[in-house]
Amino acid sequence: MSTSAPVALVTGGAAGIGWEIGQRLAADGYLVVAADLVPGFTMTAPVEGIVHRRLNVTDPDDVAHVFGAVGAEFGRLDVLVNNAGIQRHRAIEDLGWDEWRAVVDVNLNGVFLCLQAAGRQMLAAGAGRIVNISSISSRGSAGRAPYASTKAAVIGLTATAGAEWAARGVRVNAVAPGYVNTGVFRQGVEGGTLDEATILKRIPAGRVAEPSEIANAVSFLVSDQASYMTGQTMYVDGGFMVDYGIPLASVPKP
Ligand code: NAD
């Protein structure tokens, strides 16, 4: 079944931010392939314009198979959103090699494998847009060494792929969210691993992002509105990255 609608594949698209991105791109007119480890939608009933495909981004054979099958089934791949990501919280001195490797495998190797698989199809077609999901943790984040390292590496990969493919019709950008109001965030707050009051004090906007605000940035970057943007990382973080972290209240008045 080839389609006249543009096709967008979202990794980790069955839950959280990926699910929100898929819904937004479906509303934008894409046929969305929500490609995830889990076998179906975990948030709601299936939504029109979104199909699910099982994908493990860490498995090169699986990636080759799924991207090949999507190309064969729909006849096109216009957009890839590299969203699948995992975390392991641990001090560096206590971190297990398996924990390090698991995060690198999903957050960096998986991003590379999917970017390469999609990029090959897009280069052959002479057009395509890729958005990789990084994080404000890319600046360094105590207790999250593998997460911070992979999210920083994604920024380097984005810049490099953006430069390599700029003249061949394929744009590659990244979105780096701050804290986002997802199930994972709420579980962290409820489970005591995230202190919401401390986090809110550190965010100039005074609130965490809604998943739709991350999806808005992805929607913009894959649109023609961003036709001259490539290799960039867009921070959607309520001002987190541009602030030194000292509250304005401590600045003396004249
Ligand atoms: P989430 O855990 O809610 O969803 C991640 C999805 O990825 C899940 O559906 C999971 O099944 C899937 N996934 C995990 N491993 C996979 C694999 N090997 N192959 C395919 N799919 C796999 O996470 P989220 O909070 O929605 O985060 C999505 C992205 O946004 C991640 O890259 C994360 O690092 C990034 N991010 C999240 C926040 C936040 O506050 N939630 C902040 C900054 C960046």
XYZ file of C-alpha atoms and ligand atoms in Angstrom:
298
model
C 0.000 0.000 0.000
C 1.766 3.164 -1.116
C 0.379 6.421 0.221
C 0.130 9.977 -1.044
C 0.324 11.230 2.550
C 3.846 11.976 3.789
C 5.138 9.262 6.130
C 6.770 9.922 9.514
C 8.375 7.215 11.665
C 8.644 8.020 15.388
C 10.835 5.702 17.475
C 9.594 5.140 21.010
C 6.288 6.328 19.596
C 3.996 4.263 21.815
C 4.308 6.367 24.980
C 5.216 9.693 26.535
C 6.721 12.395 24.322
C 6.912 10.067 21.297
C 3.188 9.392 21.490
C 2.497 13.135 21.641
C 4.805 13.774 18.658
C 2.992 11.063 16.674
C -0.409 12.602 17.409
C 0.854 16.051 16.374
C 2.371 14.782 13.114
C -0.837 12.842 12.356
C -2.770 16.103 12.870
C -0.263 17.778 10.516
C -1.280 15.255 7.823
C 1.396 12.576 8.152
C 0.802 8.869 8.167
C 2.673 8.099 11.385
C 4.514 4.852 12.111
C 4.848 4.606 15.901
C 7.811 2.240 16.133
C 8.422 0.904 19.616
C 9.505 -2.111 21.644
C 6.065 -2.412 23.135
C 3.543 -4.103 20.889
C 0.800 -1.480 20.913
C -0.455 1.845 22.205
C -0.027 2.233 25.914
C -1.690 5.610 26.413
C -5.020 5.430 24.543
C -6.911 3.444 21.950
C -5.401 3.527 18.439
C -5.660 6.901 16.703
C -6.506 7.429 13.041
C -3.409 8.117 10.981
C -1.066 6.261 13.374
C 0.024 2.657 12.831
C 2.254 0.663 15.154
C 5.295 -1.353 14.175
C 7.451 -3.278 16.632
C 11.049 -2.014 16.600
C 14.095 -2.468 18.801
C 16.351 0.449 17.846
C 19.404 -1.316 19.304
C 19.210 -4.263 16.907
C 20.779 -3.509 13.481
C 18.883 -6.355 11.772
C 15.565 -5.198 13.234
C 16.240 -1.598 12.170
C 17.133 -2.688 8.615
C 14.025 -4.872 8.485
C 11.547 -2.277 9.819
C 12.845 0.639 7.730
C 12.931 -1.615 4.644
C 9.379 -2.802 5.322
C 8.068 0.748 5.859
C 9.692 1.874 2.590
C 8.206 -1.119 0.755
C 4.744 -0.825 2.342
C 4.205 2.933 2.072
C 6.530 3.767 -0.817
C 8.109 6.731 1.005
C 9.696 7.911 4.232
C 9.597 11.684 4.695
C 10.350 12.152 8.390
C 12.190 10.276 11.141
C 11.931 11.320 14.785
C 14.605 9.569 16.842
C 12.796 9.731 20.166
C 13.331 6.345 21.921
C 15.471 6.854 25.006
C 16.159 5.344 28.424
C 17.774 6.475 31.699
C 19.840 4.859 34.446
C 20.407 6.919 37.611
C 23.651 6.050 39.404
C 26.829 7.747 40.637
C 29.724 7.155 38.214
C 31.731 5.158 40.746
C 28.785 2.780 41.290
C 27.626 2.499 37.697
C 27.561 -1.016 36.255
C 29.037 -1.662 32.794
C 25.678 -3.163 31.778
C 23.892 0.034 32.830
C 26.316 2.206 30.831
C 26.020 -0.045 27.793
C 22.220 -0.253 27.904
C 21.862 3.538 27.764
C 24.520 3.974 25.065
C 22.848 1.232 23.050
C 19.413 2.887 22.970
C 20.265 6.605 23.182
C 23.259 6.714 20.843
C 23.665 3.468 18.875
C 19.910 3.284 18.274
C 19.809 6.903 17.119
C 22.716 6.270 14.736
C 21.216 3.070 13.297
C 17.827 4.681 12.624
C 19.378 7.906 11.298
C 21.538 5.918 8.875
C 18.669 3.658 7.746
C 16.292 6.594 7.203
C 19.033 8.797 5.750
C 19.868 6.229 3.056
C 16.232 6.142 1.909
C 15.884 9.929 2.074
C 19.130 10.556 0.169
C 17.948 8.159 -2.538
C 14.681 10.140 -2.729
C 16.525 13.479 -2.562
C 14.389 14.695 0.369
C 13.769 14.064 4.048
C 13.793 15.543 7.539
C 15.177 13.973 10.711
C 14.747 15.214 14.285
C 16.765 13.636 17.094
C 15.595 14.076 20.688
C 18.443 15.203 22.962
C 18.019 16.757 26.417
C 19.199 19.615 28.645
C 21.146 16.813 30.407
C 23.605 17.065 27.490
C 25.295 19.914 29.405
C 26.203 17.491 32.213
C 23.917 16.004 34.828
C 25.116 14.555 38.145
C 23.923 10.990 38.654
C 23.131 10.469 34.972
C 26.518 9.922 33.295
C 25.440 7.633 30.449
C 22.283 9.653 29.781
C 24.104 13.007 29.716
C 26.939 11.598 27.581
C 24.626 10.091 24.983
C 22.431 13.182 24.810
C 25.552 15.305 24.179
C 26.709 12.828 21.517
C 23.343 13.133 19.782
C 23.988 16.869 19.374
C 27.338 16.098 17.681
C 25.772 13.465 15.432
C 22.973 15.886 14.511
C 25.444 18.612 13.525
C 27.562 16.167 11.522
C 24.670 14.532 9.648
C 23.191 17.974 9.044
C 26.432 19.108 7.415
C 26.945 15.900 5.418
C 23.446 15.870 3.918
C 22.678 19.623 3.680
C 23.208 19.824 -0.090
C 21.319 16.582 -0.774
C 17.831 17.495 0.432
C 17.973 15.917 3.895
C 17.756 18.202 6.945
C 18.790 16.901 10.367
C 18.050 18.830 13.572
C 17.617 18.061 17.271
C 15.185 19.102 19.977
C 16.567 19.221 23.510
C 13.681 19.267 25.986
C 13.923 20.403 29.567
C 11.801 18.615 32.170
C 8.553 17.410 30.602
C 5.282 16.560 32.325
C 5.182 12.880 31.313
C 4.260 9.724 33.187
C 7.979 9.123 33.782
C 8.391 12.573 35.340
C 5.314 12.161 37.553
C 6.461 8.693 38.668
C 9.867 10.175 39.547
C 8.196 12.887 41.656
C 5.839 10.415 43.309
C 8.638 7.881 43.874
C 10.919 10.507 45.419
C 13.742 10.349 42.821
C 12.785 13.834 41.511
C 12.214 16.819 43.817
C 9.659 18.905 41.941
C 10.058 22.042 44.077
C 13.840 22.111 43.520
C 13.407 21.503 39.801
C 10.818 24.287 39.439
C 13.080 26.785 41.234
C 15.813 26.062 38.681
C 13.566 26.665 35.623
C 13.207 30.375 34.695
C 9.701 29.736 33.298
C 8.710 28.287 36.693
C 7.037 25.207 35.242
C 7.872 22.002 33.390
C 6.983 21.588 29.688
C 3.849 19.900 28.434
C 4.622 17.092 25.920
C 2.666 19.059 23.281
C 5.255 21.863 23.530
C 8.001 19.397 22.523
C 5.795 18.092 19.700
C 5.269 21.693 18.490
C 9.032 22.130 18.074
C 9.324 18.844 16.160
C 6.395 19.840 13.947
C 8.141 23.141 13.132
C 11.530 21.563 12.408
C 10.098 19.009 9.954
C 8.002 21.678 8.212
C 9.065 23.943 5.351
C 9.046 26.811 7.862
C 12.455 25.430 8.909
C 13.696 24.912 5.343
C 17.063 26.644 5.986
C 17.710 24.980 9.358
C 19.969 21.969 9.594
C 22.466 20.595 12.115
C 20.869 22.684 14.877
C 19.744 21.804 18.369
C 16.640 23.657 19.520
C 16.298 23.868 23.312
C 12.692 23.713 24.514
C 13.404 24.210 28.177
C 11.665 27.280 29.648
C 15.022 29.101 29.727
C 16.945 26.428 31.669
C 20.046 26.461 29.450
C 20.414 30.229 29.250
C 20.254 30.835 32.980
C 23.086 30.511 35.455
C 20.703 29.318 38.149
C 20.934 32.153 40.690
C 17.380 33.360 41.477
C 16.600 36.916 40.285
C 15.411 37.692 43.816
C 19.061 37.652 44.977
C 20.059 40.436 42.499
C 20.247 43.824 44.351
C 17.693 46.521 43.416
C 19.100 50.017 42.619
P 9.149 7.190 27.909
O 9.908 6.214 28.737
O 7.803 7.647 28.357
O 8.982 6.618 26.429
C 10.092 6.093 25.748
C 9.587 5.074 24.747
O 10.752 4.518 24.114
C 8.829 3.899 25.400
O 7.600 3.687 24.733
C 9.777 2.727 25.241
O 9.110 1.472 25.047
C 10.549 3.124 23.987
N 11.838 2.435 23.886
C 12.745 2.216 24.857
N 13.754 1.463 24.400
C 13.476 1.207 23.092
C 14.128 0.458 22.080
N 15.268 -0.207 22.331
N 13.577 0.410 20.851
C 12.400 1.039 20.606
N 11.724 1.746 21.524
C 12.254 1.821 22.753
O 10.141 8.435 27.695
P 9.826 9.978 27.434
O 9.917 10.680 28.729
O 8.633 10.139 26.600
O 11.145 10.381 26.603
C 11.182 10.369 25.196
C 12.489 11.012 24.749
O 12.579 12.342 25.270
C 13.717 10.261 25.256
O 14.735 10.299 24.270
C 14.119 11.081 26.471
O 15.489 10.936 26.763
C 13.790 12.477 25.994
N 13.606 13.453 27.070
C 12.615 13.284 27.999
C 12.453 14.250 28.995
C 11.370 14.132 30.047
O 11.304 14.973 30.964
N 10.483 13.155 29.963
C 13.305 15.365 29.039
C 14.302 15.499 28.077
C 14.436 14.540 27.085
